[in-house]
Amino acid sequence: MAESAMFQCDVLIIGSGAAGLSLALQQAKTSRVIVLSKGPLQEGSTYYAQGGIAAVFDEDDSIESHVEDTLTAGAGLCERHVVEYTAAHAKESMNWLIQLGVDFDQETAADGTSKYHLTREGGHSHRRILHAADATGKAVQSTLVRQALAHPNIQVLEHFNAIDLIVHGEGAERRCCGAYIWDNTNRHVHAVSAKFTALCTGGSSKVYQYTSNPDIASGDGIAMAWRAGCRVGNMEFNQFHPTCLFHPKAHNFLLTEALRGEGAYLKRPDGSRFMPSFHPSAELAPRDVVARAIDFEMKRLGADCMYLDISHKPADFIQQHFPTIYNKCLSLGIDITQEPMPVVPAAHYTCGGVVTDLHAQTDLPGLYAIGEVAYTGLHGANRMASNSLLECVVFARAAAAHMAERMHLVECLEHIERWDESQVTDSDEEVIIQHNWHELRLFMWDYVGIVRSDKRLERAARRVELLQQEIHDYYANFRVTNNLLELRNLAQVAQLIIASAQQRKESRGLHYTLDYPEPLPQAKPTILDPAVM
């Protein structure tokens, strides 16, 4: 086993997706940066994002329109000033990515000049989605990784988990000074002392049995921030992507909303369309409406799935615009130019998270949260398509500017207590973790999923309380492992989701409950504070 070490840097970034690497590249101009990557650098939700990034590039579009579309999708719970800030900084943030080398798709205009090809997705009134075919996230992540690995001021630690934040001082003097981290390869805990720490850990959709997210999406940043005393907001709003491929050999494979933006229809097993019966915008309705419609039709008909059909479009159009999806489906025996794709909803995006301001600051001085881990107020009760990667870049740039102004005012802690493993042993019953893991994800899917009720939430609350006690006892007695750290965080996040859902006595956006099917006259966010819970 490797010896424990203490790392030191100006900025510790926990997470290596669009948010983390965008912040790293901004900060590395003048600061020493450490980036923790829980898995390989090319893993993570950014890499698998297909659709694109929303920004106003079309002269017929406007920032005001982007703002209004976002507010409408958010069902009254977006913070207008945050939406306006994000939309206003979208184009400059995309131009920054373009300057780094992200190759968004272009087309030839009528006058012979080249311009960016913009697609449209659900909730958008204009074509404003920059994309790289149907693998935008891969193009963004690959570019950011290439730039980060080449930068002399960025140290990347792959296969490292963050365990908990290091907080120094009391009362008004409390400050985040780094984190304890676990080396998944050498299986040892180290400490990192940092002037500033940023949580860029993504969401928590792995808390559900069915998810479009990669395995690392276990709510780590939200749980760590909560344990450190930070408030969380709107945790009840979990977005279920309407169209994940339903196939035993297609684990977590997402079918981008851009398919519907380019004319794909949702159909029942008999080939009839159903979305026109649920919303005036039909297939281009907001995601919560589409997900509930699919869920409703599946339950009504007793069907395993619904179908997404774009086969009425020319084959060369499909292959050009959706090469990743076309080839993936073809490898599974589905030719999407000739037949529909079987689809089911799956947990996709965490709209709530750690409460932050416009600088991405949390309640704890020295700690920032960026991207899906954060609650900025941008998404409200339902995230509009392609605003997520946008949020990552816009707020990474905001956080970088805020840190840079204060860097000279802060010093790293010179001494941090080493992690004490003297009272714990290696577990000989790892199977307990697996059992608890499956139980947690199953009851969250059954009781805290697309459609909820008071009774279902009460059942979930009782179960998660028992699980948390068992996990706490296990954590206190055995050395940490990747699965134990993730289970500990998932159970914490599950408890926050349930508590938030129980507080909302209405149906709004992504939170739909049988006991309160109508929205209240006034929309208010759900804010949980560890100091009063």
XYZ file of C-alpha atoms in Angstrom:
533
model
C 0.000 0.000 0.000
C 1.337 3.445 -0.975
C 2.323 5.974 1.650
C -0.106 8.779 2.434
C 0.801 12.130 0.903
C -0.388 15.712 1.060
C -0.880 17.486 -2.237
C -0.981 21.267 -2.431
C -2.404 23.559 -5.126
C -4.179 26.848 -5.710
C -7.360 25.248 -7.054
C -8.604 21.722 -6.457
C -11.231 20.690 -9.009
C -13.233 17.577 -8.166
C -14.577 16.301 -11.461
C -13.235 16.265 -15.017
C -16.175 16.941 -17.321
C -17.069 20.153 -19.147
C -17.399 22.132 -15.909
C -14.189 20.913 -14.292
C -11.922 21.125 -17.323
C -13.331 24.500 -18.438
C -12.518 25.868 -14.978
C -9.087 24.226 -15.018
C -8.125 25.789 -18.346
C -9.300 29.210 -17.230
C -7.474 29.017 -13.878
C -4.279 27.446 -15.164
C -3.247 30.705 -16.824
C -2.114 31.987 -13.434
C -2.616 29.173 -10.883
C -1.559 25.647 -10.009
C -4.524 23.320 -10.582
C -5.240 19.730 -9.574
C -8.109 17.950 -11.320
C -9.552 14.763 -9.827
C -11.025 12.335 -12.324
C -13.031 9.550 -10.723
C -12.525 7.315 -13.749
C -10.739 7.753 -17.081
C -10.683 11.346 -18.335
C -12.911 10.431 -21.274
C -15.607 9.028 -18.981
C -18.478 11.112 -17.635
C -21.794 12.639 -18.607
C -20.207 15.300 -20.831
C -18.648 12.654 -23.060
C -21.997 10.954 -23.646
C -24.029 14.127 -24.289
C -25.351 13.829 -27.832
C -27.634 16.745 -28.631
C -25.694 19.993 -28.371
C -25.371 23.369 -26.658
C -27.924 26.176 -26.783
C -26.723 29.644 -27.807
C -28.094 32.435 -29.989
C -26.154 32.431 -33.273
C -29.047 32.951 -35.715
C -29.911 36.558 -36.594
C -33.618 35.671 -36.468
C -33.209 34.426 -32.872
C -32.660 36.519 -29.736
C -31.323 36.234 -26.202
C -34.773 37.312 -24.975
C -36.337 34.361 -26.796
C -33.805 31.946 -25.266
C -34.637 33.400 -21.851
C -38.397 33.082 -22.303
C -38.149 29.499 -23.608
C -36.050 28.532 -20.580
C -38.472 30.209 -18.168
C -41.411 28.412 -19.779
C -39.719 25.004 -19.573
C -38.796 25.670 -15.925
C -42.500 25.876 -14.976
C -42.251 29.071 -12.978
C -39.274 28.092 -10.820
C -36.339 29.514 -12.787
C -34.553 32.533 -11.357
C -34.952 35.097 -14.146
C -31.686 36.945 -13.439
C -29.765 33.651 -13.643
C -31.434 32.685 -16.917
C -30.678 36.132 -18.366
C -27.056 35.921 -17.221
C -26.595 32.463 -18.755
C -28.227 33.300 -22.089
C -26.323 36.588 -22.354
C -22.967 34.802 -21.861
C -23.778 31.814 -24.079
C -22.300 32.996 -27.362
C -18.997 34.183 -25.866
C -18.678 30.881 -23.998
C -19.266 28.892 -27.206
C -16.754 31.062 -29.055
C -14.243 30.176 -26.328
C -14.856 26.469 -27.001
C -14.527 27.082 -30.726
C -11.196 28.843 -30.149
C -10.012 25.814 -28.175
C -10.794 23.644 -31.185
C -14.322 22.252 -30.767
C -15.511 21.577 -34.315
C -19.247 22.286 -34.366
C -21.093 21.305 -37.567
C -21.344 23.932 -40.288
C -23.416 24.340 -43.449
C -23.237 26.483 -46.562
C -25.539 29.494 -46.558
C -27.451 30.778 -49.604
C -24.707 33.328 -50.320
C -22.054 30.614 -50.360
C -20.569 31.396 -46.948
C -20.269 28.883 -44.137
C -22.311 29.169 -40.955
C -22.970 26.910 -37.992
C -25.711 24.336 -38.490
C -28.257 24.906 -35.753
C -30.791 22.275 -34.782
C -33.904 22.588 -32.637
C -34.914 20.611 -29.564
C -37.918 20.386 -27.280
C -38.953 23.651 -25.620
C -36.947 25.861 -28.013
C -38.832 28.251 -30.272
C -35.875 28.638 -32.655
C -33.014 26.612 -34.040
C -30.216 27.500 -31.633
C -28.450 24.213 -30.837
C -24.785 24.081 -31.816
C -23.758 20.471 -32.288
C -21.090 18.131 -33.606
C -23.269 15.602 -35.445
C -24.898 13.568 -32.641
C -21.791 13.393 -30.445
C -21.383 16.968 -29.213
C -20.281 15.989 -25.726
C -17.562 13.756 -27.127
C -16.231 16.623 -29.253
C -16.261 19.032 -26.293
C -14.730 16.576 -23.820
C -12.013 15.419 -26.211
C -10.989 19.004 -26.923
C -10.916 19.980 -23.249
C -8.956 16.839 -22.308
C -6.384 17.476 -25.024
C -5.887 21.057 -23.880
C -5.751 20.169 -20.172
C -3.202 17.380 -20.583
C -0.938 19.736 -22.523
C -1.035 22.502 -19.914
C 1.970 22.645 -17.533
C -0.079 24.103 -14.642
C -2.690 21.333 -14.614
C -2.075 18.065 -12.767
C -4.671 15.396 -13.497
C -5.195 12.563 -11.013
C -7.154 9.807 -12.730
C -9.039 7.150 -10.777
C -9.225 9.275 -7.627
C -12.415 9.662 -5.561
C -13.034 12.585 -3.239
C -14.155 11.362 0.186
C -14.982 14.531 2.109
C -14.175 18.223 2.091
C -11.668 19.616 4.580
C -13.198 22.500 6.546
C -11.065 24.704 8.764
C -12.147 27.273 11.371
C -15.309 27.914 13.356
C -18.368 30.103 12.867
C -17.800 32.972 10.458
C -14.195 31.789 9.988
C -15.192 28.387 8.528
C -13.625 27.798 5.157
C -13.115 24.921 2.729
C -9.390 24.205 2.497
C -9.293 21.129 0.269
C -10.410 17.515 0.458
C -9.484 13.986 1.429
C -9.123 11.864 -1.692
C -8.886 8.129 -2.310
C -6.493 6.625 -4.817
C -8.537 3.879 -6.445
C -5.426 2.282 -7.950
C -3.136 2.126 -4.909
C -6.063 2.055 -2.478
C -4.906 4.768 -0.130
C -6.258 8.060 1.231
C -4.420 11.352 0.721
C -5.125 14.985 1.610
C -5.173 17.955 -0.759
C -4.634 21.468 0.579
C -6.076 24.126 -1.742
C -6.885 27.830 -1.654
C -10.117 27.133 -3.520
C -12.053 23.918 -4.151
C -14.632 23.375 -6.891
C -17.206 20.611 -7.028
C -17.750 19.642 -10.678
C -18.955 16.119 -9.967
C -22.126 16.001 -12.060
C -25.498 14.710 -10.932
C -26.964 11.813 -9.014
C -29.068 9.858 -11.502
C -27.371 6.618 -10.485
C -29.720 6.725 -7.490
C -32.326 5.271 -9.896
C -32.496 1.774 -11.299
C -32.733 2.976 -14.900
C -30.523 5.871 -15.974
C -28.890 7.276 -19.081
C -25.881 8.370 -17.006
C -22.492 6.654 -16.730
C -21.750 4.741 -13.535
C -19.860 7.624 -11.915
C -23.012 9.810 -11.515
C -23.477 9.044 -7.821
C -24.161 12.481 -6.341
C -20.756 12.733 -4.675
C -20.462 16.523 -4.729
C -23.976 17.111 -3.431
C -23.447 14.700 -0.541
C -20.028 16.125 0.366
C -21.310 19.703 0.314
C -24.298 18.749 2.492
C -22.017 17.070 5.045
C -19.897 20.247 5.059
C -22.919 22.390 5.910
C -24.060 23.710 2.518
C -27.701 24.136 1.583
C -29.198 22.228 -1.352
C -32.120 23.262 -3.522
C -34.846 21.668 -5.673
C -33.615 18.109 -5.226
C -37.095 16.752 -6.033
C -36.709 17.705 -9.691
C -35.085 14.742 -11.399
C -35.347 14.812 -15.168
C -36.216 11.540 -16.835
C -35.079 11.553 -20.432
C -38.006 10.281 -22.483
C -36.037 8.233 -24.980
C -33.399 5.767 -23.902
C -32.907 2.780 -26.153
C -34.735 -0.261 -24.782
C -32.459 -3.190 -25.522
C -30.723 -5.729 -23.235
C -27.352 -5.004 -24.851
C -27.690 -1.203 -24.862
C -26.726 -0.144 -21.354
C -27.545 3.550 -20.737
C -27.709 4.441 -24.454
C -29.481 7.745 -24.997
C -31.457 8.673 -28.108
C -30.962 12.405 -28.437
C -33.848 14.835 -28.423
C -32.469 16.173 -31.704
C -34.082 13.132 -33.372
C -37.471 14.601 -32.496
C -36.167 18.051 -33.402
C -35.512 16.715 -36.900
C -38.945 15.123 -37.238
C -38.957 11.739 -35.471
C -42.364 10.577 -34.175
C -43.219 8.743 -30.960
C -45.495 5.798 -31.599
C -47.372 3.052 -29.801
C -46.597 -0.588 -30.635
C -49.410 -0.493 -33.213
C -47.671 2.359 -35.046
C -50.057 5.150 -34.012
C -48.751 8.482 -32.691
C -49.752 9.592 -29.197
C -47.950 12.862 -28.358
C -50.506 15.114 -30.168
C -53.024 13.961 -27.545
C -50.793 15.160 -24.685
C -49.401 18.537 -25.778
C -49.821 21.095 -28.598
C -46.115 20.793 -29.402
C -46.441 17.002 -29.713
C -42.963 15.408 -29.869
C -41.328 18.766 -29.145
C -43.084 19.223 -25.797
C -40.862 19.687 -22.711
C -39.147 16.536 -21.489
C -41.289 16.065 -18.387
C -44.438 16.020 -20.515
C -42.956 13.544 -23.002
C -41.582 11.246 -20.275
C -44.938 11.122 -18.451
C -46.772 10.488 -21.724
C -44.538 7.506 -22.527
C -44.850 6.216 -18.963
C -48.655 6.615 -19.135
C -48.962 4.767 -22.451
C -46.684 1.945 -21.292
C -48.753 1.432 -18.130
C -52.078 1.819 -19.930
C -51.187 -0.738 -22.587
C -49.024 -2.981 -20.411
C -46.221 -2.449 -22.936
C -42.504 -2.823 -22.248
C -41.678 0.233 -24.360
C -42.854 2.783 -26.903
C -41.190 3.508 -30.256
C -39.311 6.427 -31.804
C -39.528 6.508 -35.588
C -37.499 8.633 -37.997
C -37.567 6.114 -40.859
C -39.813 8.408 -42.941
C -36.788 10.698 -43.437
C -34.254 10.017 -46.233
C -31.649 7.420 -45.271
C -28.694 9.661 -46.151
C -30.141 12.455 -43.977
C -30.384 10.081 -40.996
C -26.893 8.693 -41.475
C -25.369 12.158 -41.864
C -27.088 13.763 -38.865
C -27.126 10.799 -36.479
C -24.129 8.586 -37.302
C -23.485 7.472 -33.709
C -27.100 6.421 -33.152
C -27.393 4.840 -36.598
C -24.274 2.699 -36.113
C -25.122 1.761 -32.520
C -28.624 0.641 -33.446
C -27.371 -1.193 -36.525
C -24.936 -3.139 -34.327
C -27.977 -4.289 -32.339
C -29.906 -5.320 -35.432
C -32.044 -2.170 -35.720
C -31.874 -0.219 -38.988
C -33.341 3.161 -38.030
C -33.662 4.156 -41.683
C -36.184 1.315 -42.056
C -37.759 0.707 -38.635
C -38.537 2.442 -35.307
C -36.374 2.353 -32.186
C -37.795 0.873 -28.931
C -37.581 3.478 -26.135
C -38.243 3.916 -22.397
C -37.717 6.885 -20.048
C -34.675 6.830 -17.764
C -33.265 9.110 -15.046
C -31.150 11.637 -16.885
C -30.477 14.969 -15.165
C -30.456 16.349 -11.634
C -32.039 19.825 -11.826
C -31.363 20.642 -8.172
C -28.116 20.610 -6.262
C -25.792 22.672 -4.090
C -27.053 26.259 -3.737
C -24.751 28.733 -5.496
C -24.714 32.362 -6.646
C -23.787 33.868 -10.026
C -20.084 33.311 -9.223
C -20.761 29.596 -8.512
C -19.980 30.188 -4.812
C -21.616 27.917 -2.253
C -22.521 28.783 1.360
C -19.042 27.653 2.453
C -16.258 30.174 1.699
C -13.601 28.668 -0.544
C -16.023 26.160 -2.070
C -17.610 26.468 -5.515
C -20.031 24.172 -7.358
C -20.404 24.161 -11.144
C -22.591 22.242 -13.558
C -25.095 19.539 -12.717
C -23.939 19.384 -9.078
C -25.137 22.962 -8.539
C -28.482 24.651 -8.024
C -28.060 27.999 -9.775
C -31.732 28.667 -10.456
C -31.266 28.209 -14.210
C -33.335 25.064 -14.695
C -36.264 25.574 -12.334
C -38.660 22.636 -12.287
C -37.442 21.228 -15.602
C -34.209 21.704 -17.546
C -34.640 22.781 -21.140
C -32.678 20.685 -23.608
C -29.063 21.726 -24.299
C -28.830 24.238 -21.453
C -26.725 21.843 -19.356
C -23.338 21.963 -21.108
C -23.955 25.672 -21.553
C -24.326 26.096 -17.779
C -21.046 24.231 -17.231
C -18.999 26.570 -19.417
C -20.721 29.846 -18.452
C -20.375 29.252 -14.713
C -16.865 27.794 -14.974
C -15.800 31.079 -16.548
C -17.646 33.054 -13.853
C -16.047 31.035 -11.051
C -12.587 31.392 -12.578
C -12.887 35.187 -12.688
C -14.140 35.294 -9.099
C -11.323 33.064 -7.815
C -8.672 35.012 -9.714
C -9.701 38.260 -8.024
C -9.255 36.674 -4.568
C -6.333 34.314 -5.107
C -3.797 36.673 -3.469
C -5.935 36.966 -0.331
C -5.832 33.255 0.585
C -3.101 30.855 1.724
C -3.092 27.071 1.668
C -3.168 25.203 4.954
C 0.381 24.022 5.649
C -0.716 21.090 7.802
C -3.720 18.798 7.475
C -4.311 15.800 9.703
C -3.649 12.534 7.949
C -6.501 10.126 7.358
C -6.701 7.699 10.279
C -7.185 4.060 9.228
C -5.876 2.551 12.455
C -9.314 1.527 13.744
C -10.718 -0.064 10.574
C -10.173 -3.298 8.675
C -10.797 -4.653 5.179
C -14.350 -5.867 4.745
C -15.010 -9.547 4.211
C -18.673 -8.909 3.313
C -18.654 -6.676 0.242
C -21.917 -8.362 -0.776
C -23.731 -6.152 1.783
C -22.851 -3.095 -0.306
C -24.239 -4.705 -3.435
C -27.488 -5.682 -1.718
C -27.977 -2.185 -0.301
C -27.106 -0.643 -3.644
C -29.769 -2.622 -5.495
C -32.388 -2.025 -2.814
C -31.782 1.735 -2.863
C -32.008 2.109 -6.636
C -35.089 -0.087 -6.878
C -37.190 1.652 -4.229
C -36.155 5.067 -5.579
C -37.386 3.987 -9.022
C -40.634 2.554 -7.681
C -41.501 5.220 -5.092
C -39.693 8.424 -6.113
C -39.801 8.120 -9.888
C -41.813 9.768 -12.682
C -45.121 9.589 -10.759
C -45.121 9.939 -6.946
C -47.557 9.934 -4.012
C -47.413 10.661 -0.280
C -47.591 6.949 0.516
C -44.767 6.090 -1.875
C -42.569 8.846 -0.451
C -43.247 7.692 3.122
C -42.173 4.158 2.208
C -39.017 5.467 0.573
C -38.199 7.677 3.594
C -38.429 4.716 5.997
C -36.225 2.550 3.824
C -33.541 5.147 3.236
C -33.314 5.878 6.987
C -32.596 2.218 7.709
C -30.102 2.019 4.871
C -28.242 5.127 6.020
C -27.800 3.691 9.515
C -26.471 0.424 8.112
C -24.116 2.260 5.757
C -22.896 4.518 8.583
C -22.026 1.502 10.733
C -20.288 -0.198 7.822
C -18.334 2.980 6.915
C -17.141 3.363 10.525
C -15.676 -0.137 10.683
C -14.165 -0.878 7.273
C -11.676 0.700 4.901
C -13.153 2.726 2.088
C -13.755 1.295 -1.362
C -15.176 2.877 -4.496
C -18.529 1.117 -4.043
C -18.769 2.083 -0.370
C -18.037 5.760 -1.083
C -20.630 5.859 -3.855
C -23.258 4.029 -1.812
C -22.723 6.399 1.126
C -23.220 9.404 -1.151
C -26.173 7.927 -3.056
C -28.025 7.162 0.176
C -27.472 10.742 1.340
C -28.696 12.161 -1.951
C -31.706 9.818 -1.953
C -32.668 11.113 1.487
C -32.435 14.711 0.209
C -34.544 13.927 -2.867
C -37.226 12.284 -0.730
C -37.254 15.101 1.851
C -37.556 17.704 -0.913
C -40.359 15.792 -2.639
C -42.266 15.499 0.637
C -42.112 19.270 1.129
C -43.636 20.066 -2.287
C -47.426 19.842 -1.974
C -48.143 20.338 -5.670
C -47.289 18.975 -9.096
C -44.892 21.168 -11.042
C -42.481 20.375 -13.830
C -40.614 17.150 -13.151
C -42.312 16.583 -9.791
C -45.687 14.929 -10.361
C -47.663 13.553 -7.427
C -51.034 11.819 -7.469
C -52.036 13.511 -4.182
C -51.486 17.069 -5.453
C -51.983 16.954 -9.239
C -52.281 20.744 -9.718
C -49.634 23.466 -9.272
C -49.938 26.001 -6.473
C -50.603 29.645 -7.415
C -47.111 30.699 -6.369
C -43.942 28.825 -7.301
C -41.234 28.552 -4.641
C -37.950 26.619 -4.624
C -37.361 23.869 -2.077
C -34.289 24.751 -0.013
C -32.937 22.276 2.563
C -30.489 23.469 5.219
C -28.373 20.935 7.180
C -28.341 23.353 10.119
C -32.082 22.865 10.659
C -32.517 19.203 9.667
